[in-house]
Amino acid sequence: MAGTADEVAVASQPIAEVDGHGLGQLTGDSGCDSPAEAPADRADLLAAIRKQVEFYFSDTNLPTDKHLLKQISKGPEGYVSLRMIANFKRVKQLTKDLSVVTEALQPSTVVTLDEAQSCIKRTAPLPAFDVTDITRRTVVVEHLPDKPTIDLVTQLLSQYGNVAVVRICNRNNINKLPNWLAKAAESINVTMAAGEFALVEFSSEDDCVTCVNKTRNPDNWRTSLRVRHLLPNFKPSGTKGGPKHDKHHGSQHHNHQQQGKQQHQQQHGRDSHSGHEGGRPQSRNAGS
């Protein structure tokens, strides 16, 4: 994408650029993820392009892809420019030939090209997504090595559970995240430091909790890898004060952003002052 929070990456899926794409790739081209290597075999190349583009329009990526959701919402049918998608960093690393991208997407059932083959849309209706559920499965990872990559972060955390999406961010590109997600990150003061951090979304809340618990290092938390839950005072599901879920639908993106923002203000407002470890429920933030 032309601008996602640092390309979003997934352990078993293609990278998703964040918003615009490059939030460090959360949104796009400013990310420092290792470049995608174009397969030499043409069939493999077409498959890689199709997989990457389908990921952009997937249920996993869309809820937190501010840029692409905004583009989709502009038209009644949800079409966006195919050339825009072809200019996303990860696609350009595979090919700069628009005709090759078009060819790769012909057999897709996830996305649909218009008759002129100049625009593309998601085949299925936009997904309903639950802001609360996403934040409860997300951690923030700090004290990363210089120029961290999505592959590196995924490798570090996949031993604790199934990593769904990784976004590498910094305080300069956090605005490329959806408002509700940026607000959550800011509420725990993760954007105060100048370095990069990662927002890592796990497939389940249990995996998220496991990661936070097993990476705790109270003896060296200032310099060692630091993983915290995205939500202050996090309480696992099933415990007192458990989550209240708030479902949103992509086709009403702007309303959802506002609702998500209000929800996070309620969830984080009274705890937004807590920038140290004790103020959070053994969790970490994940970077897009």
PDB file of C-alpha atoms in Angstrom:
ATOM      1  CA  MET A   1       0.000   0.000   0.000  1.00  0.00           C
ATOM      2  CA  ALA A   2       1.162   3.446  -0.467  1.00  0.00           C
ATOM      3  CA  GLY A   3       1.248   4.054   3.147  1.00  0.00           C
ATOM      4  CA  THR A   4       0.685   1.651   5.956  1.00  0.00           C
ATOM      5  CA  ALA A   5       2.242   1.958   9.323  1.00  0.00           C
ATOM      6  CA  ASP A   6       5.260   0.019   8.487  1.00  0.00           C
ATOM      7  CA  GLU A   7       4.305  -2.611   6.319  1.00  0.00           C
ATOM      8  CA  VAL A   8       2.225  -4.929   8.119  1.00  0.00           C
ATOM      9  CA  ALA A   9       3.467  -8.370   8.063  1.00  0.00           C
ATOM     10  CA  VAL A  10       2.117 -11.682   8.978  1.00  0.00           C
ATOM     11  CA  ALA A  11       3.976 -14.793   9.897  1.00  0.00           C
ATOM     12  CA  SER A  12       2.243 -16.896   7.297  1.00  0.00           C
ATOM     13  CA  GLN A  13       0.916 -14.147   5.084  1.00  0.00           C
ATOM     14  CA  PRO A  14       2.267 -11.357   2.939  1.00  0.00           C
ATOM     15  CA  ILE A  15       3.264  -8.016   4.266  1.00  0.00           C
ATOM     16  CA  ALA A  16       0.707  -5.326   4.606  1.00  0.00           C
ATOM     17  CA  GLU A  17       1.824  -1.808   4.359  1.00  0.00           C
ATOM     18  CA  VAL A  18       0.141   0.399   6.802  1.00  0.00           C
ATOM     19  CA  ASP A  19      -1.906   3.172   5.609  1.00  0.00           C
ATOM     20  CA  GLY A  20      -0.795   4.672   2.602  1.00  0.00           C
ATOM     21  CA  HIS A  21       1.336   2.442   2.870  1.00  0.00           C
ATOM     22  CA  GLY A  22       4.232   2.764   4.758  1.00  0.00           C
ATOM     23  CA  LEU A  23       3.842   3.425   8.453  1.00  0.00           C
ATOM     24  CA  GLY A  24       7.301   2.309   8.770  1.00  0.00           C
ATOM     25  CA  GLN A  25       5.285   0.495   6.648  1.00  0.00           C
ATOM     26  CA  LEU A  26       2.291   0.640   8.555  1.00  0.00           C
ATOM     27  CA  THR A  27       1.908   2.615   5.646  1.00  0.00           C
ATOM     28  CA  GLY A  28       4.092   2.247   2.989  1.00  0.00           C
ATOM     29  CA  ASP A  29       7.318   3.082   1.511  1.00  0.00           C
ATOM     30  CA  SER A  30       9.099   4.365   4.568  1.00  0.00           C
ATOM     31  CA  GLY A  31       9.221   1.022   6.279  1.00  0.00           C
ATOM     32  CA  CYS A  32      12.400  -0.885   6.830  1.00  0.00           C
ATOM     33  CA  ASP A  33      11.210  -4.355   6.171  1.00  0.00           C
ATOM     34  CA  SER A  34      13.424  -6.608   4.125  1.00  0.00           C
ATOM     35  CA  PRO A  35      12.539  -6.364   0.421  1.00  0.00           C
ATOM     36  CA  ALA A  36      10.316  -8.970  -1.142  1.00  0.00           C
ATOM     37  CA  GLU A  37      12.211 -11.181  -3.553  1.00  0.00           C
ATOM     38  CA  ALA A  38      10.511 -11.675  -6.905  1.00  0.00           C
ATOM     39  CA  PRO A  39      10.311 -15.372  -7.833  1.00  0.00           C
ATOM     40  CA  ALA A  40      12.120 -16.259 -11.045  1.00  0.00           C
ATOM     41  CA  ASP A  41       9.356 -18.603 -12.176  1.00  0.00           C
ATOM     42  CA  ARG A  42       6.481 -16.664 -13.755  1.00  0.00           C
ATOM     43  CA  ALA A  43       3.752 -18.810 -12.213  1.00  0.00           C
ATOM     44  CA  ASP A  44       5.294 -18.300  -8.781  1.00  0.00           C
ATOM     45  CA  LEU A  45       5.586 -14.573  -9.429  1.00  0.00           C
ATOM     46  CA  LEU A  46       1.920 -14.257 -10.358  1.00  0.00           C
ATOM     47  CA  ALA A  47       0.940 -16.265  -7.280  1.00  0.00           C
ATOM     48  CA  ALA A  48       3.069 -14.033  -5.032  1.00  0.00           C
ATOM     49  CA  ILE A  49       1.508 -10.857  -6.445  1.00  0.00           C
ATOM     50  CA  ARG A  50      -1.998 -12.263  -6.067  1.00  0.00           C
ATOM     51  CA  LYS A  51      -1.318 -13.334  -2.482  1.00  0.00           C
ATOM     52  CA  GLN A  52       0.031  -9.908  -1.550  1.00  0.00           C
ATOM     53  CA  VAL A  53      -2.862  -7.969  -3.088  1.00  0.00           C
ATOM     54  CA  GLU A  54      -5.438 -10.325  -1.596  1.00  0.00           C
ATOM     55  CA  PHE A  55      -3.876  -9.733   1.798  1.00  0.00           C
ATOM     56  CA  TYR A  56      -4.430  -5.995   1.457  1.00  0.00           C
ATOM     57  CA  PHE A  57      -8.159  -6.646   1.026  1.00  0.00           C
ATOM     58  CA  SER A  58      -8.336  -9.368   3.686  1.00  0.00           C
ATOM     59  CA  ASP A  59     -10.264  -9.402   6.954  1.00  0.00           C
ATOM     60  CA  THR A  60      -6.901  -9.407   8.728  1.00  0.00           C
ATOM     61  CA  ASN A  61      -5.551  -6.250   7.142  1.00  0.00           C
ATOM     62  CA  LEU A  62      -8.529  -4.014   6.394  1.00  0.00           C
ATOM     63  CA  PRO A  63      -9.714  -3.204   9.944  1.00  0.00           C
ATOM     64  CA  THR A  64      -6.463  -1.371  10.688  1.00  0.00           C
ATOM     65  CA  ASP A  65      -5.615  -0.128   7.195  1.00  0.00           C
ATOM     66  CA  LYS A  66      -6.649   3.503   7.399  1.00  0.00           C
ATOM     67  CA  HIS A  67      -5.505   4.429   3.909  1.00  0.00           C
ATOM     68  CA  LEU A  68      -7.141   1.596   2.000  1.00  0.00           C
ATOM     69  CA  LEU A  69     -10.412   1.836   3.920  1.00  0.00           C
ATOM     70  CA  LYS A  70     -10.564   5.517   3.111  1.00  0.00           C
ATOM     71  CA  GLN A  71     -10.084   4.834  -0.595  1.00  0.00           C
ATOM     72  CA  ILE A  72     -12.697   2.071  -0.594  1.00  0.00           C
ATOM     73  CA  SER A  73     -15.249   4.318   1.107  1.00  0.00           C
ATOM     74  CA  LYS A  74     -15.010   6.935  -1.646  1.00  0.00           C
ATOM     75  CA  GLY A  75     -17.063   4.944  -4.149  1.00  0.00           C
ATOM     76  CA  PRO A  76     -20.454   3.234  -3.759  1.00  0.00           C
ATOM     77  CA  GLU A  77     -19.134  -0.065  -5.094  1.00  0.00           C
ATOM     78  CA  GLY A  78     -15.844  -0.021  -3.227  1.00  0.00           C
ATOM     79  CA  TYR A  79     -13.551   0.063  -6.253  1.00  0.00           C
ATOM     80  CA  VAL A  80     -10.077   1.596  -5.955  1.00  0.00           C
ATOM     81  CA  SER A  81      -7.451   2.295  -8.571  1.00  0.00           C
ATOM     82  CA  LEU A  82      -5.487  -0.785  -9.581  1.00  0.00           C
ATOM     83  CA  ARG A  83      -2.525   1.454 -10.339  1.00  0.00           C
ATOM     84  CA  MET A  84      -2.576   2.661  -6.730  1.00  0.00           C
ATOM     85  CA  ILE A  85      -2.416  -0.928  -5.470  1.00  0.00           C
ATOM     86  CA  ALA A  86       0.357  -1.717  -7.947  1.00  0.00           C
ATOM     87  CA  ASN A  87       2.344   1.174  -6.476  1.00  0.00           C
ATOM     88  CA  PHE A  88       2.270  -0.246  -2.980  1.00  0.00           C
ATOM     89  CA  LYS A  89       5.794  -1.027  -1.866  1.00  0.00           C
ATOM     90  CA  ARG A  90       5.429  -4.774  -1.568  1.00  0.00           C
ATOM     91  CA  VAL A  91       3.836  -5.121  -4.989  1.00  0.00           C
ATOM     92  CA  LYS A  92       6.463  -2.927  -6.637  1.00  0.00           C
ATOM     93  CA  GLN A  93       9.163  -5.117  -5.143  1.00  0.00           C
ATOM     94  CA  LEU A  94       7.635  -8.015  -7.055  1.00  0.00           C
ATOM     95  CA  THR A  95       6.953  -6.182 -10.319  1.00  0.00           C
ATOM     96  CA  LYS A  96       6.639  -2.676 -11.685  1.00  0.00           C
ATOM     97  CA  ASP A  97       4.653  -3.871 -14.693  1.00  0.00           C
ATOM     98  CA  LEU A  98       0.962  -3.068 -14.262  1.00  0.00           C
ATOM     99  CA  SER A  99      -0.009  -5.654 -16.879  1.00  0.00           C
ATOM    100  CA  VAL A 100       1.651  -8.373 -14.810  1.00  0.00           C
ATOM    101  CA  VAL A 101      -0.343  -7.302 -11.749  1.00  0.00           C
ATOM    102  CA  THR A 102      -3.520  -7.394 -13.822  1.00  0.00           C
ATOM    103  CA  GLU A 103      -2.709 -10.872 -15.092  1.00  0.00           C
ATOM    104  CA  ALA A 104      -1.951 -12.111 -11.588  1.00  0.00           C
ATOM    105  CA  LEU A 105      -5.351 -11.020 -10.295  1.00  0.00           C
ATOM    106  CA  GLN A 106      -7.468 -12.552 -13.057  1.00  0.00           C
ATOM    107  CA  PRO A 107      -8.108 -15.877 -11.259  1.00  0.00           C
ATOM    108  CA  SER A 108      -8.608 -14.325  -7.813  1.00  0.00           C
ATOM    109  CA  THR A 109     -11.840 -14.948  -5.953  1.00  0.00           C
ATOM    110  CA  VAL A 110     -10.898 -12.528  -3.169  1.00  0.00           C
ATOM    111  CA  VAL A 111     -10.710  -9.416  -5.343  1.00  0.00           C
ATOM    112  CA  THR A 112     -12.539  -8.411  -8.523  1.00  0.00           C
ATOM    113  CA  LEU A 113     -11.400  -6.224 -11.424  1.00  0.00           C
ATOM    114  CA  ASP A 114     -13.798  -3.943 -13.223  1.00  0.00           C
ATOM    115  CA  GLU A 115     -14.559  -4.379 -16.926  1.00  0.00           C
ATOM    116  CA  ALA A 116     -11.809  -1.987 -17.968  1.00  0.00           C
ATOM    117  CA  GLN A 117      -9.392  -3.747 -15.605  1.00  0.00           C
ATOM    118  CA  SER A 118      -8.298  -0.404 -14.211  1.00  0.00           C
ATOM    119  CA  CYS A 119      -9.987  -0.685 -10.813  1.00  0.00           C
ATOM    120  CA  ILE A 120     -10.176  -3.372  -8.157  1.00  0.00           C
ATOM    121  CA  LYS A 121     -12.446  -4.141  -5.236  1.00  0.00           C
ATOM    122  CA  ARG A 122     -12.909  -6.737  -2.552  1.00  0.00           C
ATOM    123  CA  THR A 123     -15.300  -9.432  -3.797  1.00  0.00           C
ATOM    124  CA  ALA A 124     -17.026 -10.038  -0.465  1.00  0.00           C
ATOM    125  CA  PRO A 125     -18.724  -7.259   1.519  1.00  0.00           C
ATOM    126  CA  LEU A 126     -16.494  -5.334   3.869  1.00  0.00           C
ATOM    127  CA  PRO A 127     -16.089  -7.182   7.162  1.00  0.00           C
ATOM    128  CA  ALA A 128     -17.574  -6.245  10.474  1.00  0.00           C
ATOM    129  CA  PHE A 129     -14.688  -5.769  12.852  1.00  0.00           C
ATOM    130  CA  ASP A 130     -14.472  -5.537  16.582  1.00  0.00           C
ATOM    131  CA  VAL A 131     -12.162  -2.782  17.816  1.00  0.00           C
ATOM    132  CA  THR A 132     -12.142  -4.199  21.335  1.00  0.00           C
ATOM    133  CA  ASP A 133     -11.216  -7.662  20.122  1.00  0.00           C
ATOM    134  CA  ILE A 134      -8.335  -6.350  18.003  1.00  0.00           C
ATOM    135  CA  THR A 135      -6.860  -4.275  20.817  1.00  0.00           C
ATOM    136  CA  ARG A 136      -7.153  -7.193  23.231  1.00  0.00           C
ATOM    137  CA  ARG A 137      -5.050  -9.312  20.877  1.00  0.00           C
ATOM    138  CA  THR A 138      -2.391  -6.651  20.331  1.00  0.00           C
ATOM    139  CA  VAL A 139       0.884  -5.982  22.106  1.00  0.00           C
ATOM    140  CA  VAL A 140       3.468  -3.224  21.875  1.00  0.00           C
ATOM    141  CA  VAL A 141       7.071  -4.277  21.455  1.00  0.00           C
ATOM    142  CA  GLU A 142       9.790  -1.809  22.418  1.00  0.00           C
ATOM    143  CA  HIS A 143      13.602  -1.783  22.628  1.00  0.00           C
ATOM    144  CA  LEU A 144      13.877  -3.260  19.158  1.00  0.00           C
ATOM    145  CA  PRO A 145      17.210  -3.473  17.313  1.00  0.00           C
ATOM    146  CA  ASP A 146      18.066  -0.654  14.920  1.00  0.00           C
ATOM    147  CA  LYS A 147      16.093  -0.789  11.679  1.00  0.00           C
ATOM    148  CA  PRO A 148      13.850  -3.674  12.780  1.00  0.00           C
ATOM    149  CA  THR A 149      12.078  -5.681  10.109  1.00  0.00           C
ATOM    150  CA  ILE A 150       8.711  -7.371  10.152  1.00  0.00           C
ATOM    151  CA  ASP A 151      10.381 -10.719   9.590  1.00  0.00           C
ATOM    152  CA  LEU A 152      12.589 -10.160  12.634  1.00  0.00           C
ATOM    153  CA  VAL A 153       9.712  -9.185  14.925  1.00  0.00           C
ATOM    154  CA  THR A 154       7.634 -12.102  13.680  1.00  0.00           C
ATOM    155  CA  GLN A 155      10.516 -14.487  14.342  1.00  0.00           C
ATOM    156  CA  LEU A 156      10.977 -13.119  17.863  1.00  0.00           C
ATOM    157  CA  LEU A 157       7.330 -13.469  18.880  1.00  0.00           C
ATOM    158  CA  SER A 158       5.986 -16.416  16.886  1.00  0.00           C
ATOM    159  CA  GLN A 159       7.374 -18.796  19.519  1.00  0.00           C
ATOM    160  CA  TYR A 160       4.639 -17.512  21.859  1.00  0.00           C
ATOM    161  CA  GLY A 161       1.684 -17.851  19.511  1.00  0.00           C
ATOM    162  CA  ASN A 162       0.296 -17.268  16.044  1.00  0.00           C
ATOM    163  CA  VAL A 163       1.298 -13.776  14.902  1.00  0.00           C
ATOM    164  CA  ALA A 164      -1.387 -12.302  12.648  1.00  0.00           C
ATOM    165  CA  VAL A 165      -0.019  -8.861  11.789  1.00  0.00           C
ATOM    166  CA  VAL A 166       3.103  -6.856  12.580  1.00  0.00           C
ATOM    167  CA  ARG A 167       3.383  -3.096  12.152  1.00  0.00           C
ATOM    168  CA  ILE A 168       6.608  -1.231  12.743  1.00  0.00           C
ATOM    169  CA  CYS A 169       5.924   2.330  13.821  1.00  0.00           C
ATOM    170  CA  ASN A 170       7.490   5.411  15.310  1.00  0.00           C
ATOM    171  CA  ARG A 171       6.093   8.600  16.747  1.00  0.00           C
ATOM    172  CA  ASN A 172       6.372  10.348  13.372  1.00  0.00           C
ATOM    173  CA  ASN A 173       4.137   7.950  11.450  1.00  0.00           C
ATOM    174  CA  ILE A 174       1.621   6.938  14.117  1.00  0.00           C
ATOM    175  CA  ASN A 175      -0.911   9.263  12.504  1.00  0.00           C
ATOM    176  CA  LYS A 176      -1.142   6.843   9.601  1.00  0.00           C
ATOM    177  CA  LEU A 177      -2.887   4.342  11.856  1.00  0.00           C
ATOM    178  CA  PRO A 178      -6.662   4.416  12.350  1.00  0.00           C
ATOM    179  CA  ASN A 179      -7.552   6.940  15.050  1.00  0.00           C
ATOM    180  CA  TRP A 180      -8.656   4.336  17.577  1.00  0.00           C
ATOM    181  CA  LEU A 181      -5.397   2.385  17.211  1.00  0.00           C
ATOM    182  CA  ALA A 182      -3.173   5.461  17.300  1.00  0.00           C
ATOM    183  CA  LYS A 183      -5.049   6.687  20.377  1.00  0.00           C
ATOM    184  CA  ALA A 184      -4.458   3.378  22.125  1.00  0.00           C
ATOM    185  CA  ALA A 185      -0.721   3.523  21.422  1.00  0.00           C
ATOM    186  CA  GLU A 186      -0.469   7.121  22.561  1.00  0.00           C
ATOM    187  CA  SER A 187      -2.373   6.379  25.780  1.00  0.00           C
ATOM    188  CA  ILE A 188       0.451   4.210  27.091  1.00  0.00           C
ATOM    189  CA  ASN A 189       3.132   6.714  26.132  1.00  0.00           C
ATOM    190  CA  VAL A 190       4.786   4.396  23.648  1.00  0.00           C
ATOM    191  CA  THR A 191       5.179   7.315  21.239  1.00  0.00           C
ATOM    192  CA  MET A 192       7.260   9.318  23.704  1.00  0.00           C
ATOM    193  CA  ALA A 193      10.520   7.607  22.718  1.00  0.00           C
ATOM    194  CA  ALA A 194      12.303   8.450  19.492  1.00  0.00           C
ATOM    195  CA  GLY A 195      12.956   4.856  18.431  1.00  0.00           C
ATOM    196  CA  GLU A 196      10.760   2.429  16.550  1.00  0.00           C
ATOM    197  CA  PHE A 197       8.271   0.090  18.160  1.00  0.00           C
ATOM    198  CA  ALA A 198       6.090  -2.692  16.827  1.00  0.00           C
ATOM    199  CA  LEU A 199       2.372  -3.276  17.150  1.00  0.00           C
ATOM    200  CA  VAL A 200       1.870  -7.020  16.974  1.00  0.00           C
ATOM    201  CA  GLU A 201      -1.571  -8.513  16.631  1.00  0.00           C
ATOM    202  CA  PHE A 202      -1.959 -12.176  17.607  1.00  0.00           C
ATOM    203  CA  SER A 203      -4.660 -14.486  16.302  1.00  0.00           C
ATOM    204  CA  SER A 204      -6.012 -15.059  19.803  1.00  0.00           C
ATOM    205  CA  GLU A 205      -6.128 -13.292  23.141  1.00  0.00           C
ATOM    206  CA  ASP A 206      -4.564 -16.328  24.821  1.00  0.00           C
ATOM    207  CA  ASP A 207      -1.493 -16.123  22.565  1.00  0.00           C
ATOM    208  CA  CYS A 208      -1.248 -12.417  23.305  1.00  0.00           C
ATOM    209  CA  VAL A 209      -1.344 -13.014  27.076  1.00  0.00           C
ATOM    210  CA  THR A 210       1.208 -15.837  26.794  1.00  0.00           C
ATOM    211  CA  CYS A 211       3.611 -13.590  24.928  1.00  0.00           C
ATOM    212  CA  VAL A 212       3.344 -10.807  27.485  1.00  0.00           C
ATOM    213  CA  ASN A 213       3.848 -13.158  30.417  1.00  0.00           C
ATOM    214  CA  LYS A 214       6.773 -15.070  28.941  1.00  0.00           C
ATOM    215  CA  THR A 215       8.733 -12.059  27.756  1.00  0.00           C
ATOM    216  CA  ARG A 216       8.671 -10.201  31.065  1.00  0.00           C
ATOM    217  CA  ASN A 217      12.126  -9.326  32.303  1.00  0.00           C
ATOM    218  CA  PRO A 218      11.792  -7.237  35.491  1.00  0.00           C
ATOM    219  CA  ASP A 219      15.551  -7.333  36.080  1.00  0.00           C
ATOM    220  CA  ASN A 220      16.404  -5.635  32.807  1.00  0.00           C
ATOM    221  CA  TRP A 221      13.262  -3.971  31.458  1.00  0.00           C
ATOM    222  CA  ARG A 222      15.057  -0.764  30.475  1.00  0.00           C
ATOM    223  CA  THR A 223      17.121  -2.316  27.687  1.00  0.00           C
ATOM    224  CA  SER A 224      15.818  -5.826  27.004  1.00  0.00           C
ATOM    225  CA  LEU A 225      12.947  -6.504  24.612  1.00  0.00           C
ATOM    226  CA  ARG A 226       9.891  -4.997  26.251  1.00  0.00           C
ATOM    227  CA  VAL A 227       6.450  -6.361  25.495  1.00  0.00           C
ATOM    228  CA  ARG A 228       3.297  -4.789  26.893  1.00  0.00           C
ATOM    229  CA  HIS A 229      -0.384  -5.151  26.210  1.00  0.00           C
ATOM    230  CA  LEU A 230      -1.899  -2.365  24.151  1.00  0.00           C
ATOM    231  CA  LEU A 231      -4.608  -1.802  26.761  1.00  0.00           C
ATOM    232  CA  PRO A 232      -3.768  -0.306  30.151  1.00  0.00           C
ATOM    233  CA  ASN A 233      -5.044  -2.402  33.080  1.00  0.00           C
ATOM    234  CA  PHE A 234      -5.814  -5.288  30.766  1.00  0.00           C
ATOM    235  CA  LYS A 235      -7.946  -8.073  32.225  1.00  0.00           C
ATOM    236  CA  PRO A 236      -8.188 -11.366  30.297  1.00  0.00           C
ATOM    237  CA  SER A 237     -11.615 -12.443  29.091  1.00  0.00           C
ATOM    238  CA  GLY A 238     -13.603 -14.293  31.701  1.00  0.00           C
ATOM    239  CA  THR A 239     -12.249 -12.207  34.565  1.00  0.00           C
ATOM    240  CA  LYS A 240     -14.020  -9.404  36.395  1.00  0.00           C
ATOM    241  CA  GLY A 241     -14.076  -6.292  34.291  1.00  0.00           C
ATOM    242  CA  GLY A 242     -13.923  -8.358  31.123  1.00  0.00           C
ATOM    243  CA  PRO A 243     -14.218  -6.841  27.637  1.00  0.00           C
ATOM    244  CA  LYS A 244     -17.202  -5.138  26.110  1.00  0.00           C
ATOM    245  CA  HIS A 245     -17.090  -5.759  22.392  1.00  0.00           C
ATOM    246  CA  ASP A 246     -17.842  -3.062  19.878  1.00  0.00           C
ATOM    247  CA  LYS A 247     -18.433  -4.284  16.343  1.00  0.00           C
ATOM    248  CA  HIS A 248     -17.800  -2.037  13.391  1.00  0.00           C
ATOM    249  CA  HIS A 249     -18.319  -2.408   9.677  1.00  0.00           C
ATOM    250  CA  GLY A 250     -15.839  -1.308   7.064  1.00  0.00           C
ATOM    251  CA  SER A 251     -18.425   0.354   4.828  1.00  0.00           C
ATOM    252  CA  GLN A 252     -19.061   2.873   7.595  1.00  0.00           C
ATOM    253  CA  HIS A 253     -15.398   3.536   8.160  1.00  0.00           C
ATOM    254  CA  HIS A 254     -15.592   7.163   9.210  1.00  0.00           C
ATOM    255  CA  ASN A 255     -18.298   6.480  11.783  1.00  0.00           C
ATOM    256  CA  HIS A 256     -16.314   3.543  13.081  1.00  0.00           C
ATOM    257  CA  GLN A 257     -13.222   5.633  13.500  1.00  0.00           C
ATOM    258  CA  GLN A 258     -15.160   8.095  15.640  1.00  0.00           C
ATOM    259  CA  GLN A 259     -16.838   5.319  17.615  1.00  0.00           C
ATOM    260  CA  GLY A 260     -13.505   3.564  18.058  1.00  0.00           C
ATOM    261  CA  LYS A 261     -11.949   6.801  19.225  1.00  0.00           C
ATOM    262  CA  GLN A 262     -14.707   7.368  21.777  1.00  0.00           C
ATOM    263  CA  GLN A 263     -14.459   3.799  22.941  1.00  0.00           C
ATOM    264  CA  HIS A 264     -10.717   4.018  23.493  1.00  0.00           C
ATOM    265  CA  GLN A 265     -11.071   7.326  25.246  1.00  0.00           C
ATOM    266  CA  GLN A 266     -13.412   5.582  27.659  1.00  0.00           C
ATOM    267  CA  GLN A 267     -11.116   2.583  27.997  1.00  0.00           C
ATOM    268  CA  HIS A 268      -7.879   4.508  28.260  1.00  0.00           C
ATOM    269  CA  GLY A 269      -8.811   7.986  29.410  1.00  0.00           C
ATOM    270  CA  ARG A 270      -8.495   7.413  33.114  1.00  0.00           C
ATOM    271  CA  ASP A 271      -5.315   5.390  32.642  1.00  0.00           C
ATOM    272  CA  SER A 272      -3.652   7.462  29.953  1.00  0.00           C
ATOM    273  CA  HIS A 273      -1.261   8.972  32.500  1.00  0.00           C
ATOM    274  CA  SER A 274       0.365   5.629  33.238  1.00  0.00           C
ATOM    275  CA  GLY A 275       3.507   5.396  31.144  1.00  0.00           C
ATOM    276  CA  HIS A 276       5.408   2.902  33.287  1.00  0.00           C
ATOM    277  CA  GLU A 277       5.113  -0.848  33.562  1.00  0.00           C
ATOM    278  CA  GLY A 278       2.950  -0.834  36.665  1.00  0.00           C
ATOM    279  CA  GLY A 279       0.241   1.131  34.881  1.00  0.00           C
ATOM    280  CA  ARG A 280      -0.478  -1.623  32.389  1.00  0.00           C
ATOM    281  CA  PRO A 281      -1.891  -5.099  32.536  1.00  0.00           C
ATOM    282  CA  GLN A 282       1.202  -7.086  31.656  1.00  0.00           C
ATOM    283  CA  SER A 283       0.817  -6.189  28.040  1.00  0.00           C
ATOM    284  CA  ARG A 284       2.663  -4.707  25.188  1.00  0.00           C
ATOM    285  CA  ASN A 285       1.861  -2.743  22.101  1.00  0.00           C
ATOM    286  CA  ALA A 286       2.124  -4.069  18.648  1.00  0.00           C
ATOM    287  CA  GLY A 287       3.320  -1.931  15.770  1.00  0.00           C
ATOM    288  CA  SER A 288       0.682  -2.341  11.619  1.00  0.00           C
TER     289      SER A 288
END
